[in-house]
Short mmCIF file of C-alpha atoms and ligand atoms in Angstrom, two decimals:
data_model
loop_
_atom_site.label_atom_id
_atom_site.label_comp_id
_atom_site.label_asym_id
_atom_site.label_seq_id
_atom_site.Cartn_x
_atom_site.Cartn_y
_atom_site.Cartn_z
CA UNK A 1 0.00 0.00 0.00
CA UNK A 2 1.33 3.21 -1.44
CA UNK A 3 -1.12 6.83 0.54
CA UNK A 4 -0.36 9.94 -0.54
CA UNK A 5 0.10 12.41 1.78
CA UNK A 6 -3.61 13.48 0.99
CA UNK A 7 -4.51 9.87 1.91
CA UNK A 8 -3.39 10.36 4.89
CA UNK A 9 -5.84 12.68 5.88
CA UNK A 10 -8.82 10.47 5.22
CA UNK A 11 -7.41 7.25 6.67
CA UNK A 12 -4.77 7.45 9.13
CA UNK A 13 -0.94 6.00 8.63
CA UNK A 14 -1.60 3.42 11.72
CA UNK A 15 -5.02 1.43 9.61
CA UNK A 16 -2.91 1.49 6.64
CA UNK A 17 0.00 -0.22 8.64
CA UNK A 18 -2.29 -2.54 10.35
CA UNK A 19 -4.27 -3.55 7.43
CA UNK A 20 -1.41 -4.32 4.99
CA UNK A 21 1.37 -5.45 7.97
CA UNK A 22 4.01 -3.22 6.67
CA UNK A 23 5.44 0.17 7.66
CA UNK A 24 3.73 2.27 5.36
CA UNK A 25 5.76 5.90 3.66
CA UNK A 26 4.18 8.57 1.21
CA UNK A 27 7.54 10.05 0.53
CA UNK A 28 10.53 8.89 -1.25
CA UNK A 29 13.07 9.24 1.28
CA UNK A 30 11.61 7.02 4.37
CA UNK A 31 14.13 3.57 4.07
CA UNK A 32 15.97 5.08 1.35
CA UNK A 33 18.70 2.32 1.69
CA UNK A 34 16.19 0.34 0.15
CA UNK A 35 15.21 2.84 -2.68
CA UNK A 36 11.65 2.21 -2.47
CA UNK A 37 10.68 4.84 -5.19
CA UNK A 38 12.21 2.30 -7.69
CA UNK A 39 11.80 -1.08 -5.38
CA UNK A 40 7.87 -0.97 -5.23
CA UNK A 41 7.25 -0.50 -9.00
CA UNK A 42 9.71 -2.63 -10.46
CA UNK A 43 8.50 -5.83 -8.23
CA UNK A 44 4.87 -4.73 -8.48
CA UNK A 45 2.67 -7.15 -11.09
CA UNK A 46 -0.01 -4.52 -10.99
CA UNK A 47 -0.65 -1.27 -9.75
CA UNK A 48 -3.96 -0.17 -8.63
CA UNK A 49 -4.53 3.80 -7.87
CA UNK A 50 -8.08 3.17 -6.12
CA UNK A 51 -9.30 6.23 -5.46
CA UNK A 52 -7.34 8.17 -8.13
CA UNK A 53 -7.93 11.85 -7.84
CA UNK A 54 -7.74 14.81 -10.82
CA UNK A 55 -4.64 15.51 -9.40
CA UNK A 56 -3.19 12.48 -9.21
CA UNK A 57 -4.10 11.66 -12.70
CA UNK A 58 -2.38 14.84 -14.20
CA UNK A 59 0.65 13.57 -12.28
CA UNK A 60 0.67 10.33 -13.81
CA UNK A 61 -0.58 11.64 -17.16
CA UNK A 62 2.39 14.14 -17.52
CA UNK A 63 5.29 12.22 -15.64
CA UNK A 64 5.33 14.02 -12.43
CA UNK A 65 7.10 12.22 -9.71
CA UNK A 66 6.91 14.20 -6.58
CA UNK A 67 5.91 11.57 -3.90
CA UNK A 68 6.46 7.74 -3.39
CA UNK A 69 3.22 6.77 -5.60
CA UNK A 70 3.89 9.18 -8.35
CA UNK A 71 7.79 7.90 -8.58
CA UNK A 72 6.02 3.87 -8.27
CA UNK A 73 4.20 4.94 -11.21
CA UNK A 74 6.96 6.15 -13.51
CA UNK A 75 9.08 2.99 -12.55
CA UNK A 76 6.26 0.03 -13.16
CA UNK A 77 6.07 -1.81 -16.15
CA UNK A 78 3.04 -3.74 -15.34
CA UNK A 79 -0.40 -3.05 -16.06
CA UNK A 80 -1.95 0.14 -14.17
CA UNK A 81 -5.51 0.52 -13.14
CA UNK A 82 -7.02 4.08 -12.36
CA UNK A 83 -10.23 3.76 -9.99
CA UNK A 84 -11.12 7.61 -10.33
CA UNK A 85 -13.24 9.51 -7.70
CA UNK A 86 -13.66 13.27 -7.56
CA UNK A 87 -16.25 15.83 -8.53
CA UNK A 88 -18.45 15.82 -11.38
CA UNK A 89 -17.00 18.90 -12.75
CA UNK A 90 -13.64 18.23 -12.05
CA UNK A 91 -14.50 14.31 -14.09
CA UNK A 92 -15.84 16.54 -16.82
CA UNK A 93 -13.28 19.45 -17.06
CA UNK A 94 -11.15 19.34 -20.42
CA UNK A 95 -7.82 19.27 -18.75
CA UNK A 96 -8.88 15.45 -16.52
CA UNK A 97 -10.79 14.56 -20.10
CA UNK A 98 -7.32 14.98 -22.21
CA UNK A 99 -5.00 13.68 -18.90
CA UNK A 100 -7.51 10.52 -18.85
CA UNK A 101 -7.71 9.82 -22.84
CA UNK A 102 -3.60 10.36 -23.01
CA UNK A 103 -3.21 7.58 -20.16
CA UNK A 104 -5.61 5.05 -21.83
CA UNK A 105 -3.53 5.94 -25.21
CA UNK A 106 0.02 4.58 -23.16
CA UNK A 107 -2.01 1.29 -22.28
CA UNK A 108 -3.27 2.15 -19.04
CA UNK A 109 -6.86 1.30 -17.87
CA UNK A 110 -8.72 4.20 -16.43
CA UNK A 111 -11.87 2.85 -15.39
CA UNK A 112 -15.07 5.15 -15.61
CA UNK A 113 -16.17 6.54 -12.54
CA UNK A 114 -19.83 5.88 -11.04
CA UNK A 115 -22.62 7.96 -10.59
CA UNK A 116 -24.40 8.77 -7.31
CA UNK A 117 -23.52 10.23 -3.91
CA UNK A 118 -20.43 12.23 -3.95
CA UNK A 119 -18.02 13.39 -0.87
CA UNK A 120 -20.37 16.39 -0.47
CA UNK A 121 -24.41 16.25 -0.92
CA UNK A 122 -23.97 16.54 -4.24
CA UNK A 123 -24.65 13.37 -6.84
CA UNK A 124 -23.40 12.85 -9.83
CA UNK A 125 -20.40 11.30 -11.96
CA UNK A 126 -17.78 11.01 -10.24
CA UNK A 127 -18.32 8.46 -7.63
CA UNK A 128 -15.41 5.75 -7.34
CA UNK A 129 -16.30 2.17 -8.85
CA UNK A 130 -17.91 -0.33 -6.74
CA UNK A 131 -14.52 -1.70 -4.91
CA UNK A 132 -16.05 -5.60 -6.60
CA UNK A 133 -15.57 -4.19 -9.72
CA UNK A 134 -11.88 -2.52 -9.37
CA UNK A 135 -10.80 -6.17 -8.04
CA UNK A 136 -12.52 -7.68 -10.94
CA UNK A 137 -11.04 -5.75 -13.50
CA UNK A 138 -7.68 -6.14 -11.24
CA UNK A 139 -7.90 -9.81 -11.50
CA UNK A 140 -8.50 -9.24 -15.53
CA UNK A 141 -5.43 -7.44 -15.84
CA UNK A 142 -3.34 -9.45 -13.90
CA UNK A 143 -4.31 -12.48 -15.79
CA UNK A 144 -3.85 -10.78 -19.18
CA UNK A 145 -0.73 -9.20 -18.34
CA UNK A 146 -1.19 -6.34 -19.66
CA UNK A 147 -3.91 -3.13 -19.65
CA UNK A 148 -7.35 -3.15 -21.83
CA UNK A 149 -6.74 -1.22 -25.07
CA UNK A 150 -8.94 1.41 -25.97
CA UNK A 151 -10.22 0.06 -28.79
CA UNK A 152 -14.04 0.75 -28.49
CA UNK A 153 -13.63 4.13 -28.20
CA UNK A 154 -16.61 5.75 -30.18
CA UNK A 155 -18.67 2.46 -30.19
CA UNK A 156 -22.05 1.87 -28.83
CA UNK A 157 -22.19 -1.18 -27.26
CA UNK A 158 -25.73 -3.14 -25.84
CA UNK A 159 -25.70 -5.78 -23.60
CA UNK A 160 -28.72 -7.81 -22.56
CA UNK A 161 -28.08 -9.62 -18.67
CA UNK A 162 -29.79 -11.19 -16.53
CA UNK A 163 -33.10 -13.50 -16.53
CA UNK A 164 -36.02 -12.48 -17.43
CA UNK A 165 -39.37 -13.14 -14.89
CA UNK A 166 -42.54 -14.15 -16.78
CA UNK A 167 -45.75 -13.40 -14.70
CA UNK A 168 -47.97 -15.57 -13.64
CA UNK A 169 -49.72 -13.43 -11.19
CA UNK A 170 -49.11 -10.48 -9.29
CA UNK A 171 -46.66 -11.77 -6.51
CA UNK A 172 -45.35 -14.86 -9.03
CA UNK A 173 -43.33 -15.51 -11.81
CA UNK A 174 -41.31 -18.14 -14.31
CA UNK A 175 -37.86 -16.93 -14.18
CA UNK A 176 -34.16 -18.73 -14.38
CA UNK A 177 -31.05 -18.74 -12.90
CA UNK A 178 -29.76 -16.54 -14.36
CA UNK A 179 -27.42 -14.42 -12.18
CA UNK A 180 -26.48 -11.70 -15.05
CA UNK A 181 -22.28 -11.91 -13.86
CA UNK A 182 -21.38 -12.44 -17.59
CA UNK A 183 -23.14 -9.90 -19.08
CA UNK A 184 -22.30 -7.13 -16.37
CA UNK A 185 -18.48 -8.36 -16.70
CA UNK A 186 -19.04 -7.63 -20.70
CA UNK A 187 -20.42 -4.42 -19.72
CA UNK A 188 -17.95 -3.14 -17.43
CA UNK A 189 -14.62 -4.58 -19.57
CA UNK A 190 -16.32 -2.80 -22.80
CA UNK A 191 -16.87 0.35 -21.03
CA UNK A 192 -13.22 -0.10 -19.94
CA UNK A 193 -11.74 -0.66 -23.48
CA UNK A 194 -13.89 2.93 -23.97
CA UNK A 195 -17.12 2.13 -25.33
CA UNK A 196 -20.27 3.95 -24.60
CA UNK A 197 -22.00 1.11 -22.81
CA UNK A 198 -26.08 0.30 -22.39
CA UNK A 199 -26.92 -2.24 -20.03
CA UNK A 200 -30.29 -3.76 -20.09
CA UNK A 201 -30.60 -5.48 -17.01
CA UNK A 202 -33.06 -8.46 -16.45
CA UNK A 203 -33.52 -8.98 -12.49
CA UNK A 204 -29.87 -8.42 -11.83
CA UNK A 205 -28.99 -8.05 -7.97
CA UNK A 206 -25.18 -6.69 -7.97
CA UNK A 207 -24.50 -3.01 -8.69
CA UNK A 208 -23.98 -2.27 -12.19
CA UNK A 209 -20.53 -1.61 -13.34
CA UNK A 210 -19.78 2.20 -13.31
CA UNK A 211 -19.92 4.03 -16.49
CA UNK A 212 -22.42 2.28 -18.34
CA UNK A 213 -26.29 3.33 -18.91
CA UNK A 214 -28.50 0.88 -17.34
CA UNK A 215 -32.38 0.12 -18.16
CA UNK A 216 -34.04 -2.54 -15.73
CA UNK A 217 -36.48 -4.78 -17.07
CA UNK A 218 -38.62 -7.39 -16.27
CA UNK A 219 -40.22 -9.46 -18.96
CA UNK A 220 -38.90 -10.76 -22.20
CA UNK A 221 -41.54 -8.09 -23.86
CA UNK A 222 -40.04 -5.39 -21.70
CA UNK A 223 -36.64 -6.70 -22.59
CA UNK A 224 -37.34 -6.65 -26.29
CA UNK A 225 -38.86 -3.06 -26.45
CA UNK A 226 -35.71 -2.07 -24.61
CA UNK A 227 -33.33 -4.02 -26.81
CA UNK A 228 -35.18 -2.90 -30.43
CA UNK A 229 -34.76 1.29 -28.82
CA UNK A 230 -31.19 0.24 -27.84
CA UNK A 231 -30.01 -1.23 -30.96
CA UNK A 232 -30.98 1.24 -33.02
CA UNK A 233 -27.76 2.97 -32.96
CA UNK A 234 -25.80 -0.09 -31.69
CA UNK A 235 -22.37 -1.11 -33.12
CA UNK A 236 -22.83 -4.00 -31.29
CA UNK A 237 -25.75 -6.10 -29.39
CA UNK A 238 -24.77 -8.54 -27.28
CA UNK A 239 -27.54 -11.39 -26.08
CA UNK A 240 -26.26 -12.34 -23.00
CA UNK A 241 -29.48 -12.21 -20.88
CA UNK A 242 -31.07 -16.18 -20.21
CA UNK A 243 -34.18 -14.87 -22.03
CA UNK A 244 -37.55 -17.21 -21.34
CA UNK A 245 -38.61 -18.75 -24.74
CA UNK A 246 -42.16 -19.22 -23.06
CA UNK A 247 -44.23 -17.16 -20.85
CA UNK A 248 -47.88 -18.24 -19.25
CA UNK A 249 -50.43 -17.41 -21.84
CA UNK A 250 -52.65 -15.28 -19.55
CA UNK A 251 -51.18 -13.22 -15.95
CA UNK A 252 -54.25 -13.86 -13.35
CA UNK A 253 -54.98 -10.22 -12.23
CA UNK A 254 -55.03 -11.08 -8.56
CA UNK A 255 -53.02 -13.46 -6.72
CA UNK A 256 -53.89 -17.55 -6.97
CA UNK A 257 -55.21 -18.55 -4.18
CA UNK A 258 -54.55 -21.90 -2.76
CA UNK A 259 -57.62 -24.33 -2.47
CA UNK A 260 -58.10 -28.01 -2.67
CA UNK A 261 -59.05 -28.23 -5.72
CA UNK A 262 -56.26 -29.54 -8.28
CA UNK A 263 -54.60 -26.34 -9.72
CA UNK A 264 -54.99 -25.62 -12.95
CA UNK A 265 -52.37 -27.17 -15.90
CA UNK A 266 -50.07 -24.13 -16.59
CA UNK A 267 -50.61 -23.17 -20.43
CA UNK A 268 -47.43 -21.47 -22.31
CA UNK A 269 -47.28 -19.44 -25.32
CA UNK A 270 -44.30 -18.65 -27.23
CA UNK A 271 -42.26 -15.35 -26.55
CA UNK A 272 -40.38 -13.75 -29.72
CA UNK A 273 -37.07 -14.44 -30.30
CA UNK A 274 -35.59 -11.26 -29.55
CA UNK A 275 -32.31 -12.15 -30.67
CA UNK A 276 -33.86 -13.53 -34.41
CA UNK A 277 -35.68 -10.34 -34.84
CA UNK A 278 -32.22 -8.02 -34.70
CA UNK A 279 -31.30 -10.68 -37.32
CA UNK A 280 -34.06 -9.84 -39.44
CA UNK A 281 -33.46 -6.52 -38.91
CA UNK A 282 -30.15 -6.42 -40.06
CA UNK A 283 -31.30 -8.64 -43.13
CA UNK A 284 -33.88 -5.80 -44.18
CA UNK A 285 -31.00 -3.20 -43.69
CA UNK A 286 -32.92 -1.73 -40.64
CA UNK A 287 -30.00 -2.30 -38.54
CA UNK A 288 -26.05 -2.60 -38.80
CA UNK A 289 -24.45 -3.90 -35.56
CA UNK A 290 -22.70 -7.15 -34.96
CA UNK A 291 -24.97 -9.46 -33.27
CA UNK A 292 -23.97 -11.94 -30.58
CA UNK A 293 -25.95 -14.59 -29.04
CA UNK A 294 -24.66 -16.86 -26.14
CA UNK A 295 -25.90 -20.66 -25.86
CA UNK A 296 -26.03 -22.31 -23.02
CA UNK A 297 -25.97 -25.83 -23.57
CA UNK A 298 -25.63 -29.36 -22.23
CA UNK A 299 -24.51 -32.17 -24.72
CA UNK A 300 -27.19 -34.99 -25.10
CA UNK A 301 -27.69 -38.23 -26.56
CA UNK A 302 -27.68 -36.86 -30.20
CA UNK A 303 -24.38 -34.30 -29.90
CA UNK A 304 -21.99 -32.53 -28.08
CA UNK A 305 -22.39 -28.84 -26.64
CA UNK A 306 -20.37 -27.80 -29.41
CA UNK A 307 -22.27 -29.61 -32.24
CA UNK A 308 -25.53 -27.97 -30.72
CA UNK A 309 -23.64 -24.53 -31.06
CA UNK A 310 -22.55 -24.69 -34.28
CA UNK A 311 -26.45 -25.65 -35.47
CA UNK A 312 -27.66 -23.17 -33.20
CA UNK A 313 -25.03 -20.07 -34.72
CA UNK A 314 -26.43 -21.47 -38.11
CA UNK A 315 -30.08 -21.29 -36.82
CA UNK A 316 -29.58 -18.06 -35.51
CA UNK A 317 -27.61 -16.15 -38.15
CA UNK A 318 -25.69 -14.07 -35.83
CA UNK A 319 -22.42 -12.97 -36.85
CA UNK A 320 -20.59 -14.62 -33.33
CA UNK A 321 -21.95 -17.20 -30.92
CA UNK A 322 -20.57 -17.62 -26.97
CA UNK A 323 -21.41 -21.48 -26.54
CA UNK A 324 -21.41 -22.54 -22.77
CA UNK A 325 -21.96 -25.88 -21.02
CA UNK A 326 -24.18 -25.31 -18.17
CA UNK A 327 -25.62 -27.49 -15.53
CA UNK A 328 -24.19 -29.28 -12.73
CA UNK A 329 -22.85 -26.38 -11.00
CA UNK A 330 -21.06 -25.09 -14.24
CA UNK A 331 -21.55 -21.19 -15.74
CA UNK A 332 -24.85 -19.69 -13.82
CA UNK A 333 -24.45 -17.66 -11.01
CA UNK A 334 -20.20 -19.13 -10.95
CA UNK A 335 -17.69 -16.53 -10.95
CA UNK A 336 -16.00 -18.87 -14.41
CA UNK A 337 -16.59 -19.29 -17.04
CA UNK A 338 -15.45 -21.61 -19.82
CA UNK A 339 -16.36 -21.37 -23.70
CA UNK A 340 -16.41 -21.22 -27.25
CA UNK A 341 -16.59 -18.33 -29.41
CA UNK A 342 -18.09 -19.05 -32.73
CA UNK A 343 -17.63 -17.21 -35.43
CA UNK A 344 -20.15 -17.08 -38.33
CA UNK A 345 -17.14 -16.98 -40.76
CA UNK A 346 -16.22 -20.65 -39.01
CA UNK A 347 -13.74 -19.33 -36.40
CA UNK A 348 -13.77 -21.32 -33.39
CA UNK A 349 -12.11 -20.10 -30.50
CA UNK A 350 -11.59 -22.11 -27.06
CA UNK A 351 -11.69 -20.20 -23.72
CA UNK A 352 -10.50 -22.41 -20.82
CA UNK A 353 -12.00 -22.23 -17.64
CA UNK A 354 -11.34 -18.98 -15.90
CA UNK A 355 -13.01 -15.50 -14.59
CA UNK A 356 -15.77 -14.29 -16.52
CA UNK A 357 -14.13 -11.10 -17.19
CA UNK A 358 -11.49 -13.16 -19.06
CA UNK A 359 -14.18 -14.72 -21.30
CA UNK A 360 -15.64 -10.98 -21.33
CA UNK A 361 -12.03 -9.66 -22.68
CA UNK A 362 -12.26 -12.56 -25.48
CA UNK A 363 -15.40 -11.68 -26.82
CA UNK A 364 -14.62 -7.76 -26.82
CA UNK A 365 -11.18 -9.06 -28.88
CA UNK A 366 -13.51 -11.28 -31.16
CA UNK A 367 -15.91 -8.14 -31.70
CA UNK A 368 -12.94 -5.15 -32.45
CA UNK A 369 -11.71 -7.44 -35.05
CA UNK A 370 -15.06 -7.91 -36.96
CA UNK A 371 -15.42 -4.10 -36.39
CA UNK A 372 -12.32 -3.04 -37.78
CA UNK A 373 -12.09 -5.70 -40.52
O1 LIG B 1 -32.22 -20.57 -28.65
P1 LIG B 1 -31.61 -20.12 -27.36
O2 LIG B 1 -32.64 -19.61 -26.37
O3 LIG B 1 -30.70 -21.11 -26.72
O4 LIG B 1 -30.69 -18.91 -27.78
C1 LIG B 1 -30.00 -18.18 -26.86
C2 LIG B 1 -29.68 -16.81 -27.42
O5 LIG B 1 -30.85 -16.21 -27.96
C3 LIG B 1 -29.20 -15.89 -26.34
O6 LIG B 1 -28.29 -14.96 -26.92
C4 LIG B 1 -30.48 -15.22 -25.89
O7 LIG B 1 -30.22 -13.95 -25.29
C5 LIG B 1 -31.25 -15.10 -27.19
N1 LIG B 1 -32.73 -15.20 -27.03
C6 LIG B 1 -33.52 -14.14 -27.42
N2 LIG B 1 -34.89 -14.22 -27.29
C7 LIG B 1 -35.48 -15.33 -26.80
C8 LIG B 1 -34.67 -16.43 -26.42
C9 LIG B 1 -33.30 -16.33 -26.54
O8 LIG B 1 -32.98 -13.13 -27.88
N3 LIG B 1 -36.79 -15.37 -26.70
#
């Protein structure tokens, strides 16, 4: 743990100490013998500046190396991850704007900051990322290596997440389990690689990842409506929401009582394929982003997951399909993910088991290409 001497004002030298179990120093000449200002960044495999202030990310934008975290910075050569915090004009003014784009340009990964409650009674943007998030994106960086490029700068990206809840009466529903992790980890790493980011999220409990719009919905129809607005402008829609193919064909107005009676057989209808309509679309030149579709899927008697992938990708005429095995404990509601991206131009690409922000990293690197191509 590296405070600056502002740090120090908000949480005192003695919780740092006892928190990390080492003497902690905001300057550069506490242990000198050791040289620390060099030490720290050349054994560090990631640096994390969580909150990271306007000022501090002038410093680091323009080389500044004043203190013991400024001089760490300068002297790493592993990825860096910006949490930023401030005010929402301070966020917004032109000098943190150019300071923030120039460190993304060097490779660094300046995460967007949240909205909400600031320091004062204000709201607004500005707020610092849900700490889950930072250590999410801090496990994707230390697994890559190496920071997110900004390579969806300018793009609109949709993502569907979540389950959707099909009423059956007032208080209940047919829903999945669905816990929406993948598709708020695709949210949050393509709002990180700079894309402007809607999130249409189907019964999703965690916070969504800062930076991104979000629209809540309940139903499949709600979800549609929401996707078809969305897409409109969309470089890219990504299906990852577990949408229900069926919903009850009539909601009882008030709440089913219990009786003795047998209940009633449940009768389903069909719900539109929300994901075969943008395909349409595109068809009828109505729409132009890249469409992906996930499939979860569990081999059976007939084929393997992967054979039911590849006829589903065909089925589905989307231009890349995420193929997942699911069941017994595997994919929903896990923090891995394993899978295989499927490309409608035959590209088959294996992602071994791992954090669903790796998966989420794979699939942005699987989209910029088809973007740029
Ligand atoms: O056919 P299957 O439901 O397995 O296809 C899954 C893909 O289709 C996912 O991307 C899902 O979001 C999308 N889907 C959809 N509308 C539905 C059902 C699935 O867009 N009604």
């Amino acid at each position: 743990m590296v405070p600056t001497a502002a740090a120090l004002n908000f949480v005192g030298r003695a919780t740092w100490e006892a928190l990390s179990h080492h003497p902690v120093a905001t300057d550069v000449f506490t242990d000198a013998h050791e040289v620390p200002h060099v030490a720290i960044g050349r054994r560090a495999d990631l640096v994390v500046v969580a909150p990271a202030t306007a000022d501090l990310l002038a410093k680091a934008a323009h080389g500044l190396a004043d203190d013991l975290l400024t001089n760490t910075l300068l002297t790493a050569r592993c990825p860096v991850l910006f949490a930023p915090a401030m005010h929402t004009e301070m966020w917004e003014h032109p000098a943190t704007a150019d300071n923030v784009a120039l460190l993304r340009r060097r490779g660094a990964t300046v995460l967007e900051p949240g909205v909400g409650r600031l320091t004062g009674s204000d709201t607004g943007k500005g707020r610092l990322p849900e700490p889950a998030e930072i250590a999410r994106i801090a496990e994707l960086l230390l697994h890559l290596g190496h920071g997110l490029p900004a390579d969806l700068v300018g793009r609109h990206v949709v993502v569907t997440a979540g389950g959707t809840r099909e009423a059956l009466d007032p208080v209940r529903f047919l829903g999945n389990r669905s816990s929406g992790r993948q598709g708020f980890d695709l949210a949050s790493v393509a709002a990180a690689r700079g894309a402007r980011v809607t999130l249409l999220a189907a019964n999703v409990e965690a916070p969504p990842p800062a930076g991104t719009e979000v629209v809540n919905v309940i139903s499949a129809e709600a979800l549609r409506e929401a996707t078809h607005t969305a897409a409109k402008d969309a470089d890219v829609v990504i299906m990852a929401a577990a949408v229900a193919d069926f919903r009850p064909a009539t909601v009882v107005e008030h709440k089913i009582k219990k009786s003795d009676a047998d209940p009633e057989p449940l009768v389903l209808i069909r719900n539109p394929d929300i994901l075969a309509e943008l395909v349409e679309a595109k068809r009828e030149g109505r729409l132009s982003a890249l469409l992906v579709g996930f499939a979860a899927e569990t081999g059976d008697a007939e084929a393997d997951v992967i054979s039911h992938g590849r006829a589903k990708l065909a089925r589905k005429g989307c231009d890349l399909l995420v193929v997942n095995a699911v069941g017994e404990g595997k994919a929903f509601g896990q923090p891995d993910n394993a899978a295989v991206i499927l490309g409608a131009d035959g590209s088959e690409t294996d992602i071994p088991l791992g954090p669903k922000t790796v998966l989420a990293a794979a699939i942005c690197d699987a989209i910029v290409i088809r973007l740029t191509s």
